[in-house]
Coordinates of N, CA and C in Angstrom, one line a residue:
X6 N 159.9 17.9 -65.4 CA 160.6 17.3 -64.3 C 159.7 17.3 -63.1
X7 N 159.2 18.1 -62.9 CA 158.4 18.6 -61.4 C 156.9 17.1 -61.6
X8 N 156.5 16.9 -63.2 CA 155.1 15.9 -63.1 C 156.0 14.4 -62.6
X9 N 157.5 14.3 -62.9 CA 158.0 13.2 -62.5 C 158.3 13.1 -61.2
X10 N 158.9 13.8 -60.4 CA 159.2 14.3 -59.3 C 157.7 13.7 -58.2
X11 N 157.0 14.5 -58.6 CA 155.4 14.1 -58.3 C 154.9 12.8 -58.1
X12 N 155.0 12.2 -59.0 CA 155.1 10.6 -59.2 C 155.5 10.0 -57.8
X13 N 156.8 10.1 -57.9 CA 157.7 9.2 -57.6 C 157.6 9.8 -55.7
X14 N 157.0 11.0 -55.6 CA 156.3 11.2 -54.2 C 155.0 10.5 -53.9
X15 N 154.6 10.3 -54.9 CA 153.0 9.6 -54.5 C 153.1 7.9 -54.5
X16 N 154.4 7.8 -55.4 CA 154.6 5.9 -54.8 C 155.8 6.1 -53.7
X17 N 156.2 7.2 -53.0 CA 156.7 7.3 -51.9 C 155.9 7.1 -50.7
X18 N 154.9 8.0 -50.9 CA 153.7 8.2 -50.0 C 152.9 6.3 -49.8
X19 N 152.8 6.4 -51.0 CA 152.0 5.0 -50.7 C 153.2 3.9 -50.2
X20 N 154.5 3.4 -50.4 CA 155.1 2.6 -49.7 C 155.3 3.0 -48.4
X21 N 155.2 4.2 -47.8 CA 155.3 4.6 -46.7 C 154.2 4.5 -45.7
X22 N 152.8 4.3 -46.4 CA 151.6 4.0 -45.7 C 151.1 2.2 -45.7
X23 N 151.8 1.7 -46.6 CA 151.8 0.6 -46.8 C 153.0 -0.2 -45.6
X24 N 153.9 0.4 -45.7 CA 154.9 0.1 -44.6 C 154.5 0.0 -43.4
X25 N 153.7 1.2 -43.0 CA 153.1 1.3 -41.4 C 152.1 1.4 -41.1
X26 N 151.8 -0.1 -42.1 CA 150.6 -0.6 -42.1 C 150.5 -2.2 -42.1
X27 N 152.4 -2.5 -42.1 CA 152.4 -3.6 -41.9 C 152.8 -4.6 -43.6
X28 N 151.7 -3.9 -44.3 CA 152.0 -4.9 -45.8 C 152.9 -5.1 -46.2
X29 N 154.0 -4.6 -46.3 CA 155.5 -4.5 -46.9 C 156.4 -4.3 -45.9
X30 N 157.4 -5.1 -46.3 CA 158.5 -4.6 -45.8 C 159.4 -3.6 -45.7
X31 N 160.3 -3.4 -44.8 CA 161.0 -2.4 -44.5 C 162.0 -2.3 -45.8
X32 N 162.9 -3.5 -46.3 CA 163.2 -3.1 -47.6 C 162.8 -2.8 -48.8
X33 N 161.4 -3.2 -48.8 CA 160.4 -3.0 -50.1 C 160.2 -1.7 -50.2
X34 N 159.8 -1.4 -49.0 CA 159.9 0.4 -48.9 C 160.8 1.0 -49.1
X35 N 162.2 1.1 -48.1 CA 163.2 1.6 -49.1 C 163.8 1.6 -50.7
X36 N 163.2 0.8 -51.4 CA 163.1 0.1 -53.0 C 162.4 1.3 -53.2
X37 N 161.0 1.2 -53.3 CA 160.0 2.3 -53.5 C 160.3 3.8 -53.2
X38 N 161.1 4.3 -51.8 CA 161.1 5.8 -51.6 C 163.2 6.1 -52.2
X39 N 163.6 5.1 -52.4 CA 165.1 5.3 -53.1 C 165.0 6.5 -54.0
X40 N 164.0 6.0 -55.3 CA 164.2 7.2 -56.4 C 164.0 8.7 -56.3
X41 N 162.7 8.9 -55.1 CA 162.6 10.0 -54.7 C 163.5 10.8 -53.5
X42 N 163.8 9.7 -52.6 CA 165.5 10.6 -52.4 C 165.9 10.7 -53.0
X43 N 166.6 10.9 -54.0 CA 168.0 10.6 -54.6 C 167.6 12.0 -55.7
X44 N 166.2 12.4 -56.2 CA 165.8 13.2 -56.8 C 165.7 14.4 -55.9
X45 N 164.9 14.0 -54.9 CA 165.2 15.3 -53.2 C 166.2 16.3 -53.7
X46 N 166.9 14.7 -53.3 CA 168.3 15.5 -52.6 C 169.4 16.3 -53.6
X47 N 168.9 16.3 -54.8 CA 169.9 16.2 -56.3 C 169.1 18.0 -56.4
X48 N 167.8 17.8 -56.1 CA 167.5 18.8 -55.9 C 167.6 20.1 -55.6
X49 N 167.8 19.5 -54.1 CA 168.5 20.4 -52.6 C 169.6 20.7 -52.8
X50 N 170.4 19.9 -53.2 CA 171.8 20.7 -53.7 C 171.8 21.3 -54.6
X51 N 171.0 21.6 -55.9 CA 171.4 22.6 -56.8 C 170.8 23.8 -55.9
X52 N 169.8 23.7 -55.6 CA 169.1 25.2 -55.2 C 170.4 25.7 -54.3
X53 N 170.4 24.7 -53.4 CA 171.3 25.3 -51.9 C 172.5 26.0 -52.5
X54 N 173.4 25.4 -53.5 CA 174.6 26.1 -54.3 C 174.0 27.1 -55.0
X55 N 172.9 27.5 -55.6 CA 172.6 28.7 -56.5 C 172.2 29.7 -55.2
X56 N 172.0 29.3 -53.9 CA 171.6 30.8 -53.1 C 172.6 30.6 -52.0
X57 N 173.5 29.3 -51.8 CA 174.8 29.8 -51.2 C 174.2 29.5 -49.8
X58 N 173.6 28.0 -49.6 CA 173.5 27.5 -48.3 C 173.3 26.3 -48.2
X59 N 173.4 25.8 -47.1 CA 173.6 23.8 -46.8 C 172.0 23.4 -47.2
X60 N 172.5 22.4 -48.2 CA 170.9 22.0 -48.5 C 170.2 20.8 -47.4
X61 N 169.0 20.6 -47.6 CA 168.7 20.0 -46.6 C 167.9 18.9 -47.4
X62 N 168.4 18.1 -46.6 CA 168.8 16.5 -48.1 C 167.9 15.3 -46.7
X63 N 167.4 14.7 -47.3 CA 165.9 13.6 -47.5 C 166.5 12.6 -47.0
X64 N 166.2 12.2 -45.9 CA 166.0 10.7 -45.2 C 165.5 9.5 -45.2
X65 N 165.9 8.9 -46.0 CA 164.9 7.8 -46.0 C 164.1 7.3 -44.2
X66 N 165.3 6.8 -43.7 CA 164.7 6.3 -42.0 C 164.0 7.7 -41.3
X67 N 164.2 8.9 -41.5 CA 163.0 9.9 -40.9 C 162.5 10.1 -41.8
X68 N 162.0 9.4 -43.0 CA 160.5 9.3 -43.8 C 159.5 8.3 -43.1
X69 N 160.2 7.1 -43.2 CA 159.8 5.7 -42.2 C 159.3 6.1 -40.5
X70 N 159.5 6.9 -40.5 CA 159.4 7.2 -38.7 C 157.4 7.5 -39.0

């Protein structure tokens, strides 16, 4: 899970450099960094529930910043 996870941060990383850089659009990017939120954050909640605190869950618009 963690080599997929990986992945899906490195075509995050790249729509995010591509974004503010002009080539793509702002929704093409959100397309591209969706699956890795949604993995984040699926994330952040299990850990946060196994040690019994508020998880801290992935932004798309303060990735874009």
């Amino acid at each position: 899970m963690l080599k997929a996870i990986e992945e899906m941060k490195d075509r995050a990383d790249l729509a995010r450099s591509l974004y503010r850089g002009g080539q793509i659009s702002r929704i093409e990017a959100e397309e591209e960094i969706r699956p890795y939120a949604e993995a984040f954050n699926a994330k952040s909640r299990e850990l946060a529930k196994k040690y019994g605190q508020r998880p801290r869950l992935f932004s798309i618009t303060s990735y874009l910043r």
